[in-house]
Each structure stands twice: as structure tokens, then as C-alpha cells.
PDB file of C-alpha atoms and ligand atoms in Angstrom:
ATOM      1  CA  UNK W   1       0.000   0.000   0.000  1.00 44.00           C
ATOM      2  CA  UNK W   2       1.268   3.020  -0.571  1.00 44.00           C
ATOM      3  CA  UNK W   3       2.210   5.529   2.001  1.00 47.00           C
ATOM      4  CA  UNK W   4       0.450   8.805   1.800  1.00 47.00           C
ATOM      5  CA  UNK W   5       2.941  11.763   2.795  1.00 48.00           C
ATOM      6  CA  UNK W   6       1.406  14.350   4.805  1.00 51.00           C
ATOM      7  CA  UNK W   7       3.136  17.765   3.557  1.00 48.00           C
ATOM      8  CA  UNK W   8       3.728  19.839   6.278  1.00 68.00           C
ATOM      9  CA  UNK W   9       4.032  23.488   4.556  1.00 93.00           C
ATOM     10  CA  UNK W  10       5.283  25.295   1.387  1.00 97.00           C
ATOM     11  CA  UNK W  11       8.093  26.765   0.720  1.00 98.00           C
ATOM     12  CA  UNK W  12       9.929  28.778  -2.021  1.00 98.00           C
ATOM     13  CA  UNK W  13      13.729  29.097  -2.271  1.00 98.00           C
ATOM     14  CA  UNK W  14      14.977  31.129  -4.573  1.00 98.00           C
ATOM     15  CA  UNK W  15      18.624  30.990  -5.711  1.00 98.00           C
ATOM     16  CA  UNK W  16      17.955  27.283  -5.323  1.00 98.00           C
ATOM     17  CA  UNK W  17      19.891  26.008  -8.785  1.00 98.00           C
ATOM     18  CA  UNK W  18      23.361  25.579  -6.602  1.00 97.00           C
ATOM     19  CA  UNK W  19      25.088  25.929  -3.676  1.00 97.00           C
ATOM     20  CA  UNK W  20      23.304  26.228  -0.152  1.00 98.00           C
ATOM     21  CA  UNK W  21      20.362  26.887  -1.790  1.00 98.00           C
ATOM     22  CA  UNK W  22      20.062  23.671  -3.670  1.00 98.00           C
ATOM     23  CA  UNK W  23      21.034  21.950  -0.386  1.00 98.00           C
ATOM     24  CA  UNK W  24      18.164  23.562   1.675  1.00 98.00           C
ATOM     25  CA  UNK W  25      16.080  22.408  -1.501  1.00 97.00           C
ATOM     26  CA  UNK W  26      16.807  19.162  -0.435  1.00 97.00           C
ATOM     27  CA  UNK W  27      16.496  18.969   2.657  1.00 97.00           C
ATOM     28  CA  UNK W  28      13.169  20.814   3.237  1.00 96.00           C
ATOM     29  CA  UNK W  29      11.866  17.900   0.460  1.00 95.00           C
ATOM     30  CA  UNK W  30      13.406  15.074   2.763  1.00 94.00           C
ATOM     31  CA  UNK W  31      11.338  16.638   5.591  1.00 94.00           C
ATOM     32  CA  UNK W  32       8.047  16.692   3.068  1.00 93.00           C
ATOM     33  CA  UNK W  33       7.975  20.394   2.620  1.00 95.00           C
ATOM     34  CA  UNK W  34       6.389  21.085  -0.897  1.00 96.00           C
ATOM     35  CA  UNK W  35       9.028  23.301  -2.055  1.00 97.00           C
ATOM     36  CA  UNK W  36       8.376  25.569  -5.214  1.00 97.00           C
ATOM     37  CA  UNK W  37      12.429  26.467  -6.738  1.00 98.00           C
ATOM     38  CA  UNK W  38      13.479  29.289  -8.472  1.00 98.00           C
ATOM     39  CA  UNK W  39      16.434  30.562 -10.249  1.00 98.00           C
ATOM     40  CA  UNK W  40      18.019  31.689 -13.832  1.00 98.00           C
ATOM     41  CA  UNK W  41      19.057  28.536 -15.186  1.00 97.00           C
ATOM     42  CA  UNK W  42      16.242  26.765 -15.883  1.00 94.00           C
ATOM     43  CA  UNK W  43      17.759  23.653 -17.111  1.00 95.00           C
ATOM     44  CA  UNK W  44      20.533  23.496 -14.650  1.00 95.00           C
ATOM     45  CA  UNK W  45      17.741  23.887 -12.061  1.00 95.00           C
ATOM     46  CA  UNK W  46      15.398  21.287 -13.191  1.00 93.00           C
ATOM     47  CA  UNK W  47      18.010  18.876 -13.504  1.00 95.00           C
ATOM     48  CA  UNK W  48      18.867  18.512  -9.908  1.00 94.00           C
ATOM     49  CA  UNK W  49      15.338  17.916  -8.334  1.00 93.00           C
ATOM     50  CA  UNK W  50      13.122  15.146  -9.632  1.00 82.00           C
ATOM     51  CA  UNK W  51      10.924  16.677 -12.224  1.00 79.00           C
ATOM     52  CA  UNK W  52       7.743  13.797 -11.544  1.00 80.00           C
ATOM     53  CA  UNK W  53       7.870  14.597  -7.917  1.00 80.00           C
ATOM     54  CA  UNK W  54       4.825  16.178  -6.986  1.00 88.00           C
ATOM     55  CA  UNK W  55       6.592  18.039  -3.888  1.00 94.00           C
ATOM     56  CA  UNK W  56       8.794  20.360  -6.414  1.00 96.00           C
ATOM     57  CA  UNK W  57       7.389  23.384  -8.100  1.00 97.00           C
ATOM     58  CA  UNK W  58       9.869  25.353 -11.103  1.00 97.00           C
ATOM     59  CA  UNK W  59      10.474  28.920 -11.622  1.00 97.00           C
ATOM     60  CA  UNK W  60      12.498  30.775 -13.675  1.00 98.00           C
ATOM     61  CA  UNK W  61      13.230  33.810 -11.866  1.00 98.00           C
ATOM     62  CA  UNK W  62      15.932  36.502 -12.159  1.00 98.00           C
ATOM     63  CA  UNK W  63      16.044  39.129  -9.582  1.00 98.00           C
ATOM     64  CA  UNK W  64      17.327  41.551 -11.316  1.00 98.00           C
ATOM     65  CA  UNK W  65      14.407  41.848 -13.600  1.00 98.00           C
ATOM     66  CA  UNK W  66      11.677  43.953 -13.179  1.00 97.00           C
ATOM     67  CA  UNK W  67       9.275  40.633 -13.997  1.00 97.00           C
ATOM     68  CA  UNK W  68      10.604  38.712 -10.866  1.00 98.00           C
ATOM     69  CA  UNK W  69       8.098  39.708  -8.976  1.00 98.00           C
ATOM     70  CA  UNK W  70       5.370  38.419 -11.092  1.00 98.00           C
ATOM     71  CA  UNK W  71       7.669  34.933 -11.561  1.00 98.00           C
ATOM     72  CA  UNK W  72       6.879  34.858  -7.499  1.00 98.00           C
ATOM     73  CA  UNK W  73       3.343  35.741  -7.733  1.00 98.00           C
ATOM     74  CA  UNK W  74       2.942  32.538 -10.713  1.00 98.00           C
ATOM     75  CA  UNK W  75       5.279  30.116  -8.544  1.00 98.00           C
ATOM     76  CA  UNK W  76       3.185  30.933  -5.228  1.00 98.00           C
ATOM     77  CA  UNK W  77      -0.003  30.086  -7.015  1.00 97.00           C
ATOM     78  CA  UNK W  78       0.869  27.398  -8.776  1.00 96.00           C
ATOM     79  CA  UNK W  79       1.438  26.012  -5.186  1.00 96.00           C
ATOM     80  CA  UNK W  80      -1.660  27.392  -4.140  1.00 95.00           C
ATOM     81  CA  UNK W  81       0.072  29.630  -1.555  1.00 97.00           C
ATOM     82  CA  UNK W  82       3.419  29.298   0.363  1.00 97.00           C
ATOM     83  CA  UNK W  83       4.132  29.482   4.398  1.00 98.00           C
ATOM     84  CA  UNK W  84       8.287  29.902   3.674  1.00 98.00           C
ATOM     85  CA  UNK W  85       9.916  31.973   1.539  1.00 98.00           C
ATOM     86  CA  UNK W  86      13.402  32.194   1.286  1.00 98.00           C
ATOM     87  CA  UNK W  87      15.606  34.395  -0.425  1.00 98.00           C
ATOM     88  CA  UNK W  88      18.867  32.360  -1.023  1.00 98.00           C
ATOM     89  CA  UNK W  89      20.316  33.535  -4.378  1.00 98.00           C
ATOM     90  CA  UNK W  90      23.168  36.585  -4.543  1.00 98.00           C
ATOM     91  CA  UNK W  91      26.291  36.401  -6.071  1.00 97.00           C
ATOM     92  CA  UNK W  92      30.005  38.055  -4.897  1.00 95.00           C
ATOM     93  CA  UNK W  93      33.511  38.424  -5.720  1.00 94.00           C
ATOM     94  CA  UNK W  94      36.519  40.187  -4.571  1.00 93.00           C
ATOM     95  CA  UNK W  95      37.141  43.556  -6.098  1.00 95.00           C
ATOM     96  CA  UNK W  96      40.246  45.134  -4.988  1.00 95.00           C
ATOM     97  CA  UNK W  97      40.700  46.790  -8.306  1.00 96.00           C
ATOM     98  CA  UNK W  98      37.117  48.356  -7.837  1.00 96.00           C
ATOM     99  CA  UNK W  99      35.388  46.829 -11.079  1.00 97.00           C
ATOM    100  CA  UNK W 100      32.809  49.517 -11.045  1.00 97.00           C
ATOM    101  CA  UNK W 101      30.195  47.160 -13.481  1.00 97.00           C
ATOM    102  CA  UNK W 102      31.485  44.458 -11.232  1.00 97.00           C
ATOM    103  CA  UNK W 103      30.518  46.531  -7.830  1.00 98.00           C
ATOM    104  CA  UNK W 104      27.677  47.637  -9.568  1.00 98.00           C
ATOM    105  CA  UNK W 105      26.576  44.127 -10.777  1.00 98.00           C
ATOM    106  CA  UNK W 106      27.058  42.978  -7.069  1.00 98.00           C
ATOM    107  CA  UNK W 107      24.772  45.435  -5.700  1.00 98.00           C
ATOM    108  CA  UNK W 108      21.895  45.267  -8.377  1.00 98.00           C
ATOM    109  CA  UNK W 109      21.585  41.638  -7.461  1.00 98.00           C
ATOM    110  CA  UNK W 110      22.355  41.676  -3.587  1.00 98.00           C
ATOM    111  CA  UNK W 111      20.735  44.747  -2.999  1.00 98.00           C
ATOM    112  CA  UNK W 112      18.511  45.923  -5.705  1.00 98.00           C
ATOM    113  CA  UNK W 113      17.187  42.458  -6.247  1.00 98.00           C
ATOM    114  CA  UNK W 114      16.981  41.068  -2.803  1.00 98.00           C
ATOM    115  CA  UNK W 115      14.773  44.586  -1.328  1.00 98.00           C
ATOM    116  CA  UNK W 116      12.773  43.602  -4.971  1.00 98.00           C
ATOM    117  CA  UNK W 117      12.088  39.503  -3.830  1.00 98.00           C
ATOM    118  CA  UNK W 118      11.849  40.497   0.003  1.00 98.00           C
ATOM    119  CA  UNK W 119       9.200  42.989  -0.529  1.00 98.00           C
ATOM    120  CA  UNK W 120       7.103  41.183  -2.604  1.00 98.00           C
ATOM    121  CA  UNK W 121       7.380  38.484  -0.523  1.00 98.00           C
ATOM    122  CA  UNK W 122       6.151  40.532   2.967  1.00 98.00           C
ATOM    123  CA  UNK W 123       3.662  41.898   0.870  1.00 98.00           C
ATOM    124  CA  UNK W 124       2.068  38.408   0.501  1.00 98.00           C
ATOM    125  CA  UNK W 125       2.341  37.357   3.747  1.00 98.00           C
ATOM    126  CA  UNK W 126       1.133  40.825   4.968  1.00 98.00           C
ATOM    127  CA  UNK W 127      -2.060  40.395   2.737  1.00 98.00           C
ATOM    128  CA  UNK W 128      -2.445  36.598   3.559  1.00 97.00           C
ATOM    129  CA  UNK W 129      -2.533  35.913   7.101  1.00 96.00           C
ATOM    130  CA  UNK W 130       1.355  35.995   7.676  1.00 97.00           C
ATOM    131  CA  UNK W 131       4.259  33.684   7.198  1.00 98.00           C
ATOM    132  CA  UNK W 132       8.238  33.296   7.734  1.00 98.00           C
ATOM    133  CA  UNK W 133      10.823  34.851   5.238  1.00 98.00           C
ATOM    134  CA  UNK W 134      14.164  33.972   5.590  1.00 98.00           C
ATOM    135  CA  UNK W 135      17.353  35.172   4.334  1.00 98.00           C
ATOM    136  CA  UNK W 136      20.358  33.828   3.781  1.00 98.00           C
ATOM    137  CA  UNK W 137      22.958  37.178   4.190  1.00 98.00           C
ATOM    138  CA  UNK W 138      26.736  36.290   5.336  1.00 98.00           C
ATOM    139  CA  UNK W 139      29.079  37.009   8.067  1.00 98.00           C
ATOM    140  CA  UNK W 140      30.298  39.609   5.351  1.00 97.00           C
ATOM    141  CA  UNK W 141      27.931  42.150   6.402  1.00 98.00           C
ATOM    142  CA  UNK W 142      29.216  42.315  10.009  1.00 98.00           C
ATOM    143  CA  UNK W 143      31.830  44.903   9.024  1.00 97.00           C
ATOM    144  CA  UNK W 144      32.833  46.742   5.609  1.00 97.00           C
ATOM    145  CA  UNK W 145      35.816  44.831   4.145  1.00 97.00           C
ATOM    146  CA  UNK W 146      37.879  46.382   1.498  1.00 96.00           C
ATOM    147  CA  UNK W 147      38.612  43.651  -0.719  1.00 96.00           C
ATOM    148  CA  UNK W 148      34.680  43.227  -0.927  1.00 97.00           C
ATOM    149  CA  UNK W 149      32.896  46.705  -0.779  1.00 97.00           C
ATOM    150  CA  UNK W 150      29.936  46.045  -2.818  1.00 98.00           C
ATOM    151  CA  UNK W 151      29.410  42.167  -0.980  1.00 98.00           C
ATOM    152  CA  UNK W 152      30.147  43.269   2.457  1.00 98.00           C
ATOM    153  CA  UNK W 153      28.375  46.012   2.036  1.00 98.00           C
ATOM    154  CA  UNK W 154      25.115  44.564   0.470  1.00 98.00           C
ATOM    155  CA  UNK W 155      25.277  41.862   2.829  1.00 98.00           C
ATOM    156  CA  UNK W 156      24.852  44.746   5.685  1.00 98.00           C
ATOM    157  CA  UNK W 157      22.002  46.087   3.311  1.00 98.00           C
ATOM    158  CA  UNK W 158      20.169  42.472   4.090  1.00 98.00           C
ATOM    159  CA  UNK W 159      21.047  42.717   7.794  1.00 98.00           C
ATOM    160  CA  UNK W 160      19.445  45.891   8.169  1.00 98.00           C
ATOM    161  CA  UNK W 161      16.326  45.540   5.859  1.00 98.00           C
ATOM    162  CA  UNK W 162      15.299  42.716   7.453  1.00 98.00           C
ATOM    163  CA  UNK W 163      15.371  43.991  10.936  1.00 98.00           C
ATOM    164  CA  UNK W 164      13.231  46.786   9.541  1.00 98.00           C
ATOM    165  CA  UNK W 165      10.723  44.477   8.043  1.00 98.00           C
ATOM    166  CA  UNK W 166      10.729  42.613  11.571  1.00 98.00           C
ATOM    167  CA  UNK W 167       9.971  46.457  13.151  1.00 98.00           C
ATOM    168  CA  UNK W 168       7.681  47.012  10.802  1.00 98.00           C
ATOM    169  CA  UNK W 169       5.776  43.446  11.054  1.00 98.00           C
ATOM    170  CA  UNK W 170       5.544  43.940  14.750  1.00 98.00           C
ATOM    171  CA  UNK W 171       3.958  47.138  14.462  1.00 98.00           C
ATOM    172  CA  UNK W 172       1.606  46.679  12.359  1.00 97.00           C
ATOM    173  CA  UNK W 173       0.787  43.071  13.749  1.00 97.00           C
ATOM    174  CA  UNK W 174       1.688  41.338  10.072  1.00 98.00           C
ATOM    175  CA  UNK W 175       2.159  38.122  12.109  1.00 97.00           C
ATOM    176  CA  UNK W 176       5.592  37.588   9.701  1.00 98.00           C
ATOM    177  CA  UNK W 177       8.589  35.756  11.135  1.00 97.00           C
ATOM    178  CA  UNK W 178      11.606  36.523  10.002  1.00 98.00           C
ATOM    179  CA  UNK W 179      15.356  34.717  10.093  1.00 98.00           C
ATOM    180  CA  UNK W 180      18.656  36.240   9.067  1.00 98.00           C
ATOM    181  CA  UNK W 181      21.258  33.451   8.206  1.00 98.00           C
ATOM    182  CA  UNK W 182      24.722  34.660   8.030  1.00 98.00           C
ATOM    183  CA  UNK W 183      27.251  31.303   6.886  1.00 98.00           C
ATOM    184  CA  UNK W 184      31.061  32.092   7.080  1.00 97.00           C
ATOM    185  CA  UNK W 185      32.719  30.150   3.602  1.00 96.00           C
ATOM    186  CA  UNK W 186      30.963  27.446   2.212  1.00 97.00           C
ATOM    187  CA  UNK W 187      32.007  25.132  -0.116  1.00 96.00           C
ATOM    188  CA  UNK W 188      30.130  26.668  -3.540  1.00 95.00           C
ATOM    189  CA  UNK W 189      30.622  28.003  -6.877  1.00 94.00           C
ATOM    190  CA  UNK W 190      30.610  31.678  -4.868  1.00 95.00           C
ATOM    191  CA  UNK W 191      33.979  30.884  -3.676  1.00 93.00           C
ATOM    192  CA  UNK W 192      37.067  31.121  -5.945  1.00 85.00           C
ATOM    193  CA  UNK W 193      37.790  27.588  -6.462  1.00 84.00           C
ATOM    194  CA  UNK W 194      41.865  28.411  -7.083  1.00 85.00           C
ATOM    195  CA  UNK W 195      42.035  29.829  -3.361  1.00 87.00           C
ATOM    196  CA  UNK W 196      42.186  28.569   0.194  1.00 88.00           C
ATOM    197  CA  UNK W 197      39.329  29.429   2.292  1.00 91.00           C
ATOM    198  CA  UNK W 198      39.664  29.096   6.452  1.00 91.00           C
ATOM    199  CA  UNK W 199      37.210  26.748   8.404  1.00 95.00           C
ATOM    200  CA  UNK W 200      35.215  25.914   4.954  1.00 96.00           C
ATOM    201  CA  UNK W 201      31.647  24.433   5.546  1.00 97.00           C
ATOM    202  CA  UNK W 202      30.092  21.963   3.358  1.00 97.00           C
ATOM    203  CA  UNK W 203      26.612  23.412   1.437  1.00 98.00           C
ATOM    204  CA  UNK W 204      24.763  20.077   2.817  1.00 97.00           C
ATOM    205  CA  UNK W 205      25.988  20.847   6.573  1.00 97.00           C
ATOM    206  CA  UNK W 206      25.119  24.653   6.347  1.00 98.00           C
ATOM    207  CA  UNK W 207      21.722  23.354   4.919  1.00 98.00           C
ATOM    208  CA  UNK W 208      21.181  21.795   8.011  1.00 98.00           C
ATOM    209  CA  UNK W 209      22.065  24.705  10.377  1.00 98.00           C
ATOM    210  CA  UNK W 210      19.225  26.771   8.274  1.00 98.00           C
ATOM    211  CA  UNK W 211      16.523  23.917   8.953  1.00 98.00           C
ATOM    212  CA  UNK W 212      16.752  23.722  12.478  1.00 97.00           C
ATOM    213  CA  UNK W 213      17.219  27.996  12.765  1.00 98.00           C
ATOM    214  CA  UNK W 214      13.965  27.693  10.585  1.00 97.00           C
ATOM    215  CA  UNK W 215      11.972  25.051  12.490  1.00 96.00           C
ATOM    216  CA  UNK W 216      13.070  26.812  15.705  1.00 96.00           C
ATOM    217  CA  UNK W 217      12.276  30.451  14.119  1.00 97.00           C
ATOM    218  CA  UNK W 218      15.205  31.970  14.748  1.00 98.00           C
ATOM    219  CA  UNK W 219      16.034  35.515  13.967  1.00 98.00           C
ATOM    220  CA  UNK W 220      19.661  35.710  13.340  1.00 98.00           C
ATOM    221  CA  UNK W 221      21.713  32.453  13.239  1.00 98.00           C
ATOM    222  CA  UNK W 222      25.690  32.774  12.530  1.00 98.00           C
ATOM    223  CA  UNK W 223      26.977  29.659  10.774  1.00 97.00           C
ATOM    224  CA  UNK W 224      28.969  28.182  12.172  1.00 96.00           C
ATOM    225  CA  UNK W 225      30.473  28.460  16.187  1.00 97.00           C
ATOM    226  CA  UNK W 226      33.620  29.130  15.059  1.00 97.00           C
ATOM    227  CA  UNK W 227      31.782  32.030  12.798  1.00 98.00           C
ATOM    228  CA  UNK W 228      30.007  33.552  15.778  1.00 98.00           C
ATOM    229  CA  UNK W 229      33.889  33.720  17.493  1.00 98.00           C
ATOM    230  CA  UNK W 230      34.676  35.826  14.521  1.00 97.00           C
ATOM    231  CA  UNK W 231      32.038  37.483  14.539  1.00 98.00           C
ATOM    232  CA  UNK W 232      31.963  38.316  17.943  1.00 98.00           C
ATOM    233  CA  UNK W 233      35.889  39.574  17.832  1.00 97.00           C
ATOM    234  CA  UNK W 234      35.404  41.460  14.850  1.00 96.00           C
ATOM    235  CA  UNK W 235      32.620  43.481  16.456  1.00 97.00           C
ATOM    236  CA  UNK W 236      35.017  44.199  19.417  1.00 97.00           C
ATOM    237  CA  UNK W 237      37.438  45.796  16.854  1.00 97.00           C
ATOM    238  CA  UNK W 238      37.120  49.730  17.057  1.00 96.00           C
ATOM    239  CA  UNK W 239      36.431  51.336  13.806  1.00 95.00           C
ATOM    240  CA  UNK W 240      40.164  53.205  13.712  1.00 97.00           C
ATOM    241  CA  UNK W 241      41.702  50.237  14.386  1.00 97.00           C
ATOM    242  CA  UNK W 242      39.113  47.372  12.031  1.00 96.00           C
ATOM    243  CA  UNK W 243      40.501  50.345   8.758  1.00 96.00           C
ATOM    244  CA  UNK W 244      43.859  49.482   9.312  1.00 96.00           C
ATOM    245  CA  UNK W 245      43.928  46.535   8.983  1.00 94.00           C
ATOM    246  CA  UNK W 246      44.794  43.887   6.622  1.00 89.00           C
ATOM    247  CA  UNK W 247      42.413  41.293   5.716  1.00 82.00           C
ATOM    248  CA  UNK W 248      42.611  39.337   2.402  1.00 77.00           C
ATOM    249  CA  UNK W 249      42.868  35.775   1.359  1.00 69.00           C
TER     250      UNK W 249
HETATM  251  N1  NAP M   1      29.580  30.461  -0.342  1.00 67.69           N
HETATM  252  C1  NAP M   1      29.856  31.207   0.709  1.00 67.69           C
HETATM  253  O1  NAP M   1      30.983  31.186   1.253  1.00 67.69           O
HETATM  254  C2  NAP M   1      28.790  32.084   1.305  1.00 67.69           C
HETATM  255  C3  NAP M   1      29.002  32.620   2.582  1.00 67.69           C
HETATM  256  C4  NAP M   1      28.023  33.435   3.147  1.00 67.69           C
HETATM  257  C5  NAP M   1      26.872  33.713   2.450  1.00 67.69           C
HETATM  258  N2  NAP M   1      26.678  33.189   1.198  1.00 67.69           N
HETATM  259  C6  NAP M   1      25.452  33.556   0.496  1.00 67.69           C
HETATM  260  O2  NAP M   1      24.725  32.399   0.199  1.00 67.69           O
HETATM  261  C7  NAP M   1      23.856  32.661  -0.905  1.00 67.69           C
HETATM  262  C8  NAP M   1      23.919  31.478  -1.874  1.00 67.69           C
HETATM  263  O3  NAP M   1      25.218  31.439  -2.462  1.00 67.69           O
HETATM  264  P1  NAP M   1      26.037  30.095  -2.682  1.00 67.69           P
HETATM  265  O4  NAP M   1      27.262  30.181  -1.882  1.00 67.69           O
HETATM  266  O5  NAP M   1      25.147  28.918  -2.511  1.00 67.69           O
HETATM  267  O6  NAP M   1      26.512  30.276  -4.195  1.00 67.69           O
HETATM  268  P2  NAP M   1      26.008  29.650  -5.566  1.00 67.69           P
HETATM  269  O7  NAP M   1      26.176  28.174  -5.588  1.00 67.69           O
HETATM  270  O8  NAP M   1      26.695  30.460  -6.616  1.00 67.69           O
HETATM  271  O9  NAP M   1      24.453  29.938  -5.574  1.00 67.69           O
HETATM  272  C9  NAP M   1      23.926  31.151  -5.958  1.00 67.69           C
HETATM  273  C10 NAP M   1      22.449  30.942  -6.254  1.00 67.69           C
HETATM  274  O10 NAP M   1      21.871  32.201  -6.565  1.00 67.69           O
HETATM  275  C11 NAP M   1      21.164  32.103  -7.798  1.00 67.69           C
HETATM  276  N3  NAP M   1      21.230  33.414  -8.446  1.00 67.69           N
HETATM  277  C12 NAP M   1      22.312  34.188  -8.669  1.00 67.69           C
HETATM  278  N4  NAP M   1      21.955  35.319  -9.285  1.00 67.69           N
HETATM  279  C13 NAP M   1      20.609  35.267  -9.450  1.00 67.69           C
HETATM  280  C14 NAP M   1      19.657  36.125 -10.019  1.00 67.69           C
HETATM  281  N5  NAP M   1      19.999  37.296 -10.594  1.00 67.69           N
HETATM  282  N6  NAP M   1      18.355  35.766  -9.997  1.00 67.69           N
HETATM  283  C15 NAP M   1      17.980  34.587  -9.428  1.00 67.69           C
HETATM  284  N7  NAP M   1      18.836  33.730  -8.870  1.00 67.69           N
HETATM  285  C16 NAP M   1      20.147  34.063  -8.895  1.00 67.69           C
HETATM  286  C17 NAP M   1      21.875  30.984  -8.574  1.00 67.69           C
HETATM  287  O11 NAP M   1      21.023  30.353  -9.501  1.00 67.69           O
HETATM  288  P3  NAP M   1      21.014  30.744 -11.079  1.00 67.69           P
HETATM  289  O12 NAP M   1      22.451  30.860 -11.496  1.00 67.69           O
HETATM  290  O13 NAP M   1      20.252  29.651 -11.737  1.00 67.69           O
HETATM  291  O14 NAP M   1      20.295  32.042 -11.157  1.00 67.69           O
HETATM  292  C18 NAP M   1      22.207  30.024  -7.447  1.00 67.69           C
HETATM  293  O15 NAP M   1      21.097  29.198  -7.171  1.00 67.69           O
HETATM  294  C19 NAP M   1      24.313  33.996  -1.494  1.00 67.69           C
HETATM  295  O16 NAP M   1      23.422  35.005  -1.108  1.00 67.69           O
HETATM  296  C20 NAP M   1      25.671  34.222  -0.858  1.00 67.69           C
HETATM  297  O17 NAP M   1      25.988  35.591  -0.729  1.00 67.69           O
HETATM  298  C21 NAP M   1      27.609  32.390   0.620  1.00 67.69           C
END
């Protein structure tokens, strides 16, 4: 007989064609989440999930485009609604040179994009009875860092727009949740595969620090504990002190 799988809830990753997002994918399916998918590359994207599975919903959706917003609107009815929406994708590089279509490309998809997805999405949720966005940011935006400007500092953009959403939720009782997950390096095609990263985290193992920070509604989760270390030293760093010094890889 076969078994009948009670779906818990729905969610939507976008930036789910690689990396961590492709692992959350996963393991929100494993769990029985319905899980609608989104990204750029549509084939890339379908091939990694199995296309007859009635738990996995497509998108193509690129956030820099003005039409993303409708892509969400057609993937969250398609599912006939969603509970979790996650905004995964973003892209980065080091710039010392200052590449300004590079800095520029950067920001229109970490900051222009992301403020683009995230709105939309609060404005479902707002107009729907609520829900849980999370975000997956980076350690990155705990401080500006020179050989990243347009990263770090989008990633700080994502820090700080989500806490205002969470202001702005609570005030106006939207009943939306909201988690900000910041990984240190992971192991994905982000990274520049000829260099050597420090304490580098698998995508599968990050995927399951986001689960449980999601099933637990967390608001910010730093990935991993030897991140939050960092993190919490590089906070103690006075800002005269944090410009002078040097920190590449
Ligand atoms: N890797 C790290 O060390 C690290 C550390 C901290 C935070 N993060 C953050 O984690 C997130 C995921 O990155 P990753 O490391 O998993 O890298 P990745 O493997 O390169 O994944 C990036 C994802 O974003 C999607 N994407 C990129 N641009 C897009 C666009 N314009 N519209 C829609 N989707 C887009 C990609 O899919 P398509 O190409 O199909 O569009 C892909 O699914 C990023 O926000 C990144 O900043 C990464």
C-alpha cells in the first residue's frame, strides 16, 4: 500500500539552482515540505530535483528583472500559496581593483534584487494571514571589508532591511517571522575555487544549520560556532583600528 505523505508546509527558495540553496532544496523535500524552486538557469535547475515529484514546483526567476516579482506571484499560485519563503540567491567576488560594473553588478543583485524579492514576498504574507521569510545574508555584512565593498556592504544592506521588516511586522501586527542566516565560507561556486578558504563548511551541513534555525524560528543564526567567534571579535574591533587593517585571502 502506498504511504500517503502528509506535507507539512510550502516553501519557495529562490537561488535554489546551486550551492546552499540547492542543499536547503533538499532537505526541506526530505522533511516533506512542498518546495516551489526558483532561479536563472532553468535547465541546470530542473536537472537537480526530480521533475515527476509532486513536492517540487519550477520557476524561472531573475532578480534583477523587473518581472521577478510576477515569476513569485505565478510560482506561489501554482502552489496554491506558500508558508516559507526564502531568499537564497546573490552572487560576490573580490574587487580590490574596484570593477565599477562588477561593484555595480554585485549590488543590483544583492541589494537591488533582494529589497525587490523580500518585498514582494512581505507583501504576501502581509495580505495573507502571515508567514516566515528567511534570508540567507553572510558574516560579510558584520563589518565593511575592502577587498569586498559592494558584498560586504550589500550583505549589511540584508542585515538591516530585514530587521526593519521585523519592526515594521511587529507594528503593524503582520504576524511575519523573520530569520537572518549569516554562513562564514561554504564550499560553492561563490567561492574562488583556485584559493584557500579558512574553516570551509560543506553546502549540505550549512543546509542543516538553516533547517533547524527555521523550524526553531530563529532571527539571526551565525553559521557556524567558530563564525560567531569571529564574529563576535570582529565586532570588538574599534572602527580606527578594524581600517587598518589587513584582511585578504
Ligand atoms: N559560499 C559562501 O561562502 C557564502 C558565505 C556566506 C553567504 N553566502 C550567500 O549564500 C547565498 C547562496 O550562495 P552560494 O554560496 O550557494 O553560491 P552559488 O552556488 O553560486 O548559488 C547562488 C544561487 O543564486 C542564484 N542566483 C544568482 N543570481 C541570481 C539572479 N539574478 N536571480 C535569481 N537567482 C540568482 C543561482 O542560480 P542561477 O544561477 O540559476 O540564477 C544560485 O542558485 C548567497 O546570497 C551568498 O551571498 C555564501
Amino acid at each position: 500500500m502506498q504511504q500517503k505523505l502528509h506535507y507539512k508546509k510550502r516553501a519557495i527558495i529562490v537561488g535554489a539552482t546551486s550551492g546552499i540553496g540547492l542543499e536547503l532544496a533538499k532537505g526541506l523535500l526530505n522533511e516533506g515540505w512542498i518546495v516551489g524552486v526558483a532561479g536563472r538557469r532553468t535547465e541546470e535547475l530542473k536537472k537537480n530535483y526530480n521533475l515527476s515529484s509532486e513536492q517540487v514546483f519550477f520557476q524561472t526567476i531573475d532578480i534583477t528583472h523587473e518581472d521577478a516579482t510576477n515569476g513569485l506571484h505565478q510560482l506561489i499560485s501554482q502552489m496554491g500559496g506558500v508558508d516559507l519563503f526564502v531568499q537564497a540567491s546573490g552572487i560576490g567576488f573580490q574587487n580590490p581593483v574596484l570593477d565599477k560594473e562588477l561593484e555595480i553588478k554585485i549590488a543590483e543583485t544583492n541589494a537591488v534584487g533582494f529589497v525587490r524579492m523580500v518585498a514582494t514576498a512581505y507583501q504576501y504574507f502581509r495580505d495573507n494571514g502571515g508567514g516566515h521569510i528567511a534570508v540567507i545574508s553572510s558574516i560579510a555584512g558584520t563589518k565593511g571589508i575592502g577587498i569586498s565593498p559592494s558584498y560586504s556592504a550589500t550583505k549589511r544592506l540584508q542585515n538591516t532591511y530585514i530587521e526593519a521588516l521585523a519592526q515594521l511586522s511587529n507594528m503593524y501586527k503582520h504576524r511575519i517571522y523573520f530569520t537572518d542566516i549569516r554562513p562564514g565560507f561554504v564550499k560553492t561556486a561563490l567561492l574562488d575555487g583556485d584559493k584557500k578558504y579558512p574553516m570551509l563548511m560543506t553546502p549540505s551541513r550549512v543546509a542543516k544549520h538553516i533547517i533547524k534555525a527555521i523550524n526553531k524560528r530563529k532571527r539571526v543564526v551565525v553559521i557556524d560556532w567558530r563564525y560567531r567567534c569571529v564574529v563576535f571579535v570582529w565586532r570588538l574591533i574599534p572602527n580606527w583600528l578594524w581600517e587598518r587593517l589587513k584582511i585578504r585571502n
